[in-house]
Each structure stands twice: as C-alpha cells, then as structure tokens.
PDB file of C-alpha atoms in Angstrom:
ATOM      1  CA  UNK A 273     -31.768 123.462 -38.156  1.00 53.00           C
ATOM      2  CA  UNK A 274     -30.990 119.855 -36.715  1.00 52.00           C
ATOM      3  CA  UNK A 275     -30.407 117.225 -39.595  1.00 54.00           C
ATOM      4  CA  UNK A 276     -32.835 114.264 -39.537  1.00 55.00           C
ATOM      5  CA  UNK A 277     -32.149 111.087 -37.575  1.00 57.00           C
ATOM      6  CA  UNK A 278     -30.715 108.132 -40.228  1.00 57.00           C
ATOM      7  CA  UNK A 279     -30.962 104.660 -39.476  1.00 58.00           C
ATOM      8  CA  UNK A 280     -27.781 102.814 -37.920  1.00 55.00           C
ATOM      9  CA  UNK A 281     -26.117 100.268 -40.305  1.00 58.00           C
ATOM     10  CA  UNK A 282     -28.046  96.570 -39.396  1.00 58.00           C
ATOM     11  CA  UNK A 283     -25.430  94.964 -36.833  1.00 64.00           C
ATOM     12  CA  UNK A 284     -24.412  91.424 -36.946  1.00 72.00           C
ATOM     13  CA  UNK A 285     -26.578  90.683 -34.776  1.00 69.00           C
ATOM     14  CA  UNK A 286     -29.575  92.320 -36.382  1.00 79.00           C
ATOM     15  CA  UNK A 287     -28.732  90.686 -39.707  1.00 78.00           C
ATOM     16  CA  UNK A 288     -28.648  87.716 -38.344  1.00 78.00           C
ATOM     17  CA  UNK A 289     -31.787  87.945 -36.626  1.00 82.00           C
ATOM     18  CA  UNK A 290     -33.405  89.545 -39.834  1.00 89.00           C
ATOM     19  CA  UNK A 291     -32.242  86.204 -41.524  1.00 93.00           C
ATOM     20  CA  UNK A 292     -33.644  83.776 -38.724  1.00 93.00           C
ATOM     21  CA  UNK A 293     -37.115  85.649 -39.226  1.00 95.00           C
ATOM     22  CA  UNK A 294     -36.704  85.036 -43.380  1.00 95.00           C
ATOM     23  CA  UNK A 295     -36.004  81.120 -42.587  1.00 95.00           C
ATOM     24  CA  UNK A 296     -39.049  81.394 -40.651  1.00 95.00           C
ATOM     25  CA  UNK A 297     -41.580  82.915 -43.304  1.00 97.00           C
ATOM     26  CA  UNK A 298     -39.842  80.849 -45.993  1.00 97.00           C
ATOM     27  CA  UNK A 299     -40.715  77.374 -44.286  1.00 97.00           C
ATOM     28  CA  UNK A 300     -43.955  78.223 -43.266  1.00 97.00           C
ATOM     29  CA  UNK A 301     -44.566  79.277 -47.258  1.00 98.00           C
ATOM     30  CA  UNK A 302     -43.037  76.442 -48.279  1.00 97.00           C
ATOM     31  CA  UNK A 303     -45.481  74.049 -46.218  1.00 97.00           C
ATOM     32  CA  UNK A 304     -48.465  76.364 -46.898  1.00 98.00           C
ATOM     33  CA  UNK A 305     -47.887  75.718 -50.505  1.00 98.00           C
ATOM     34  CA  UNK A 306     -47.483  71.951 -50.945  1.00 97.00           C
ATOM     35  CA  UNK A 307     -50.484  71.366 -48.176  1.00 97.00           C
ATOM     36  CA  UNK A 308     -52.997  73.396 -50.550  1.00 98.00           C
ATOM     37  CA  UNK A 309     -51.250  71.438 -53.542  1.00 98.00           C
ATOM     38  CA  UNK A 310     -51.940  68.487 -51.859  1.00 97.00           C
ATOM     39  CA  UNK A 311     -55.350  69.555 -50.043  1.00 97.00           C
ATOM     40  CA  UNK A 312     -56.716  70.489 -53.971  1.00 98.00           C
ATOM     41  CA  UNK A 313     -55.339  67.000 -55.104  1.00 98.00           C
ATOM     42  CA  UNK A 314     -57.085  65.125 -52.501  1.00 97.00           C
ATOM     43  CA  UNK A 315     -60.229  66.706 -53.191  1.00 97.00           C
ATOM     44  CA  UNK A 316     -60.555  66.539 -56.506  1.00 98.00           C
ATOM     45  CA  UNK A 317     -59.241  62.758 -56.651  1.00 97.00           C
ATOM     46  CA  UNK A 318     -60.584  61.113 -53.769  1.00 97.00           C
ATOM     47  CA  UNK A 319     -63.678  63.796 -52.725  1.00 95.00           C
ATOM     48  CA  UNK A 320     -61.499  63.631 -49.836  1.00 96.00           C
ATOM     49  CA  UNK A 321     -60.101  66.370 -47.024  1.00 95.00           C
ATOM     50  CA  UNK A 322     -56.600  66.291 -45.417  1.00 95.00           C
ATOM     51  CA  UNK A 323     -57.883  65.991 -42.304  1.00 94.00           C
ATOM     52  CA  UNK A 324     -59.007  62.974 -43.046  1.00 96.00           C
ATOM     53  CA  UNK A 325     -56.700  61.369 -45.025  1.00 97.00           C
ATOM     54  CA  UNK A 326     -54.629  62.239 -41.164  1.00 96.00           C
ATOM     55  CA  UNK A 327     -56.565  60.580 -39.614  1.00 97.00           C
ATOM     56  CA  UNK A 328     -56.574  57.209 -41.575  1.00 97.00           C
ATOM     57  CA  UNK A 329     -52.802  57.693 -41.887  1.00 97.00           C
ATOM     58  CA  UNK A 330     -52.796  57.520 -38.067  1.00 97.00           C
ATOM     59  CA  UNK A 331     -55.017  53.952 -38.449  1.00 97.00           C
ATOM     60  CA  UNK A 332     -53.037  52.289 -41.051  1.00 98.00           C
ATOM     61  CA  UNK A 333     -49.968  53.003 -38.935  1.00 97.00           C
ATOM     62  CA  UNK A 334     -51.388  51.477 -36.188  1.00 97.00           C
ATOM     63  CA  UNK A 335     -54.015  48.460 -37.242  1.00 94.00           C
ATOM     64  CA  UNK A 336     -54.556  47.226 -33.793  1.00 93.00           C
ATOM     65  CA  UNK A 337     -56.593  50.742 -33.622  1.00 94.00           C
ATOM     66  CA  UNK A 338     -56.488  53.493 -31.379  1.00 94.00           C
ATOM     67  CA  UNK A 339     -58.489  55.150 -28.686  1.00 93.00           C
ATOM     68  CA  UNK A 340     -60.148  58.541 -29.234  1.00 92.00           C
ATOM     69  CA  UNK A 341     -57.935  60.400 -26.932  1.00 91.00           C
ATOM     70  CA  UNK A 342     -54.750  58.735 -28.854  1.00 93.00           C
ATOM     71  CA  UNK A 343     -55.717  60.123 -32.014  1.00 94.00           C
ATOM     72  CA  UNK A 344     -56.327  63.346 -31.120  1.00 93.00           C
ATOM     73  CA  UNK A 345     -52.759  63.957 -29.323  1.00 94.00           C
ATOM     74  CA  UNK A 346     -51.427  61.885 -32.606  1.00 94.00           C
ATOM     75  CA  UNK A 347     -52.988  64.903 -34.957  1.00 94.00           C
ATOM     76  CA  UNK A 348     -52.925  67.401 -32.854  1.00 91.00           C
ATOM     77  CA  UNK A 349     -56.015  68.313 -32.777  1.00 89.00           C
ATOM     78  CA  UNK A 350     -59.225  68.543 -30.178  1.00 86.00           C
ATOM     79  CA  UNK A 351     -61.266  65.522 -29.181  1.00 85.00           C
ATOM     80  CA  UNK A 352     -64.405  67.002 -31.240  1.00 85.00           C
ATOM     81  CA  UNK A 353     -62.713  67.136 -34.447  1.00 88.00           C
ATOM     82  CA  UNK A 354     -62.065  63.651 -33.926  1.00 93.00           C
ATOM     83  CA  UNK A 355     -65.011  63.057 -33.161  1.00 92.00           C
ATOM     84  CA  UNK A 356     -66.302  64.428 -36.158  1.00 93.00           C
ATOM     85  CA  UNK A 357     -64.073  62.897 -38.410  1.00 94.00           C
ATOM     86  CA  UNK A 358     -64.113  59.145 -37.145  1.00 95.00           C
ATOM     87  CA  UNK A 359     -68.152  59.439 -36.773  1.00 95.00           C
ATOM     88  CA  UNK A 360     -68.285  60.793 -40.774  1.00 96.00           C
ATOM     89  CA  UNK A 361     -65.590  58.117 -41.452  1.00 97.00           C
ATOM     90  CA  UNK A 362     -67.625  55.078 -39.378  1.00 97.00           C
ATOM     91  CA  UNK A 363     -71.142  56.386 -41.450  1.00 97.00           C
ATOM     92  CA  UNK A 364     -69.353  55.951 -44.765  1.00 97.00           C
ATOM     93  CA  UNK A 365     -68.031  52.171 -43.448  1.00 97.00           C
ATOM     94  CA  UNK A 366     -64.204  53.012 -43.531  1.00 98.00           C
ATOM     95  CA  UNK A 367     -63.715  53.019 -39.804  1.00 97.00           C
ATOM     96  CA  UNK A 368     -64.838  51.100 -37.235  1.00 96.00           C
ATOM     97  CA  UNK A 369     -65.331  51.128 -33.676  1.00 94.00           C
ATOM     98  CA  UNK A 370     -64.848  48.508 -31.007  1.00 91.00           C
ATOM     99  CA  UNK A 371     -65.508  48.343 -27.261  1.00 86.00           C
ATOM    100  CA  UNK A 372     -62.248  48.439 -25.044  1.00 78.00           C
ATOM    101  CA  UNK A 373     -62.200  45.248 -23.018  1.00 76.00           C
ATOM    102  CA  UNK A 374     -60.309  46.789 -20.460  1.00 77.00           C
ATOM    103  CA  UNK A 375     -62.120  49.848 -19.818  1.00 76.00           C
ATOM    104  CA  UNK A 376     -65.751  49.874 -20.573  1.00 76.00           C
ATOM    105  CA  UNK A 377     -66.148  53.780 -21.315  1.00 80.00           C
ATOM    106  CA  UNK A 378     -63.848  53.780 -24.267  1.00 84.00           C
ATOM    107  CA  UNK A 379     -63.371  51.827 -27.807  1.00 88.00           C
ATOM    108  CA  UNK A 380     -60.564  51.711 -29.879  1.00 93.00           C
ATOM    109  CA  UNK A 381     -61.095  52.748 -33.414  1.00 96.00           C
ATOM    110  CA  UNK A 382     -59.427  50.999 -36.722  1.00 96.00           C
ATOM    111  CA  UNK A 383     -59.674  51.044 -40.580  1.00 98.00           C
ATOM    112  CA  UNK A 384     -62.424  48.830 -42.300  1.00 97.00           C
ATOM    113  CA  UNK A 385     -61.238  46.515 -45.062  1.00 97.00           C
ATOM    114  CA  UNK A 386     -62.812  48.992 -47.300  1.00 97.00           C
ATOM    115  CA  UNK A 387     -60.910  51.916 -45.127  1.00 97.00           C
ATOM    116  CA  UNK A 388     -57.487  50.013 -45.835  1.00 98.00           C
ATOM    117  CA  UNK A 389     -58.406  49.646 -49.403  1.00 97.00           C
ATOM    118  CA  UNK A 390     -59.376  53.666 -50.006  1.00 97.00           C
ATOM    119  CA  UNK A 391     -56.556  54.745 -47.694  1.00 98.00           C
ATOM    120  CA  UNK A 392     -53.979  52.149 -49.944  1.00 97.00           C
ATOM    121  CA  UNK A 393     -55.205  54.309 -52.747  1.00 97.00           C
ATOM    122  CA  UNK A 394     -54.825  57.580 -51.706  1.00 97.00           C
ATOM    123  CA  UNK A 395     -51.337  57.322 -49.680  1.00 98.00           C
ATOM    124  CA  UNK A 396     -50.181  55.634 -53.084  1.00 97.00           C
ATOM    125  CA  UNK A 397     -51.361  59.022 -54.827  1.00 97.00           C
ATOM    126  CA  UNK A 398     -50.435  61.444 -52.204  1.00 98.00           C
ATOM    127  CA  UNK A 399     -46.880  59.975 -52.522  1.00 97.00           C
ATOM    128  CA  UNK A 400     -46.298  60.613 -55.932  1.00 98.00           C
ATOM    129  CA  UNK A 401     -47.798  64.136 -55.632  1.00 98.00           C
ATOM    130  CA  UNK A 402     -44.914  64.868 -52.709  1.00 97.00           C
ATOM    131  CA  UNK A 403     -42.591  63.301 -54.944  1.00 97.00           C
ATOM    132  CA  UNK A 404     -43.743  65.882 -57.929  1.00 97.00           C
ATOM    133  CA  UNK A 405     -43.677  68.679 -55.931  1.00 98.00           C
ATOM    134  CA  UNK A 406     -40.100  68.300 -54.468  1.00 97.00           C
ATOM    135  CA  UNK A 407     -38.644  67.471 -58.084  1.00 97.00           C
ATOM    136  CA  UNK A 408     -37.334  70.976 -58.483  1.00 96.00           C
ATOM    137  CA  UNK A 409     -34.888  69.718 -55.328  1.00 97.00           C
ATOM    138  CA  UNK A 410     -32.142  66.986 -57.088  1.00 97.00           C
ATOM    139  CA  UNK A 411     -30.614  64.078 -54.734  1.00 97.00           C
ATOM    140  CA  UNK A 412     -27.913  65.984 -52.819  1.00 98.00           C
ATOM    141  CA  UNK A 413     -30.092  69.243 -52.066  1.00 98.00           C
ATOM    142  CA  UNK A 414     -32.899  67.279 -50.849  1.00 97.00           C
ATOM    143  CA  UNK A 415     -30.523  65.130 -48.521  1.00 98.00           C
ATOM    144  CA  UNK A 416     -29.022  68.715 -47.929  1.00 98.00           C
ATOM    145  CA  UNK A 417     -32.054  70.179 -46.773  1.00 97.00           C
ATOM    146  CA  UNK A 418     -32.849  67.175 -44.472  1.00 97.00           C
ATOM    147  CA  UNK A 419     -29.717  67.609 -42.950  1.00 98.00           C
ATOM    148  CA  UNK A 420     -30.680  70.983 -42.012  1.00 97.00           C
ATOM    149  CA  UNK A 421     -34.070  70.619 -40.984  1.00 97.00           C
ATOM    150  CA  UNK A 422     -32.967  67.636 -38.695  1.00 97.00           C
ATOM    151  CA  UNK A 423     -30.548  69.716 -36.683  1.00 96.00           C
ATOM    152  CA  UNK A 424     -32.705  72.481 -36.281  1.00 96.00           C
ATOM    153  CA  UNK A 425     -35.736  69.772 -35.503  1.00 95.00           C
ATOM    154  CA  UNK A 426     -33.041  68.675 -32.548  1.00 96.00           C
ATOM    155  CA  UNK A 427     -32.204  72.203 -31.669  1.00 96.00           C
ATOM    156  CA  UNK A 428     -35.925  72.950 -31.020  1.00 94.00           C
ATOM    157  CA  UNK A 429     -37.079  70.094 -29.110  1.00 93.00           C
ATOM    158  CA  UNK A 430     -33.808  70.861 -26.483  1.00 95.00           C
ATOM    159  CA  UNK A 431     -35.880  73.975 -25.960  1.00 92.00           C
ATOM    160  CA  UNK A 432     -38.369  74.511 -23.116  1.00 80.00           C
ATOM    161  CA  UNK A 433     -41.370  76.623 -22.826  1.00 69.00           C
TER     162      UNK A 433
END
C-alpha cells in the first residue's frame, strides 16, 4: 500500500509569490470599496454618476477644453462613452461645445458656467468623502502607504508589454 502524496512545504519563492497575489486582491478591494462609497455618495447627493463627475474633472483641469479624442485617452475609456456622456452633459447645459478653428471636423469641449459651478460643488464633497474614508489611516501610515504605492507605480511603468 503506497502512502498518499503530501504537499511540499511553500518555498520562498512560492510564499513570496502567494504574498504578491494577496497585495494584488487587497488593492483592488480596497479601490472597489471606496469607488462604490463614493459612486453611492454621488448619486444620492448630486443625482450624479462617476463617470461623469470624470469627465468634468477632466474639464475643470483643463478650461481651455478638450477635443473628443483627448478625453477619451484622459479616462480611459471609448470614444462612444464620451460621446454619451458630453452629449447628456451639453443637453443638461453643463458642457459646451465649440468648433476647432484649426480643424473643421472637430470641437473642443469645456465646462459651462453652470458646469463649473455644479462640478465646484461636487469635487468640494467628493473631497471630504475621500478624506472620511481614509481616516482610519493617521499621518505617517498614509505618507507610508504613498511611499509604497509610488515605488511600485515606478516599478510598473519601467515594465513593457
């Protein structure tokens, strides 16, 4: 009668990948769990989606406007979803679109006054819900996990596809 096969004792190597794998699912729970905080928060105060608040972010950053194709690399997203967005956005008067001198098949889109003043109001709120939702982190552990983050952000763009 042979004995059953047992499991080798996790190598160093193993562990460490095991651990890599944990960071991984951790981060990604992390994120998924202040974006529906936030997602829930901007609904139910501003009757507004994430998406959109994006997308205005992008604007206010850049109040000259930008094209279509800009703002879709900018959110990472396809050209009909901004499309969608900027063309519910333009019927509610909180974006606006103007023809592109330069090239006549394009326009460069840009926040309202009214779009400035609703996006003013929700990036105020927004930022006080981020703050409220990292104050289980003090000072020196959220500078901490910064730290980390940015040399991991550095190790990651140093690799290629």
């Amino acid at each position: 009668m042979s004995t059953p096969a047992t499991a080798s004792p996790p190598t160093d190597a193993r562990a460490e990948e095991h651990e890599a794998l944990r960071v991984w699912l951790r981060l990604l729970t992390c994120t998924n769990l202040v974006e529906a905080q936030l997602r829930t928060r901007l609904r139910t105060s501003f009757e507004s989606t994430l998406p959109r608040f994006d997308l205005m972010a992008q604007l206010d950053r850049h109040p000259e406007g930008l094209k279509m194709s800009e703002l879709s690399r900018l959110l990472m997203v396809t050209g009909g979803n901004v499309t969608g967005l900027t063309d519910k956005l333009a019927e509610e008067g909180l974006v606006e679109r103007r023809d592109d001198p330069r090239d006549r098949r394009s326009f460069t889109v840009m926040l309202t006054p009214e779009g400035k003043r609703q996006f003013g109001a929700m990036a105020h709120e927004h930022e006080q819900w981020v703050v409220g939702l990292f104050a289980g982190l003090d000072h020196a552990e959220k500078r901490q996990m910064l730290k980390l983050l940015d040399r991991l952000k550095v190790h990651l763009s140093t690799i290629s596809d």
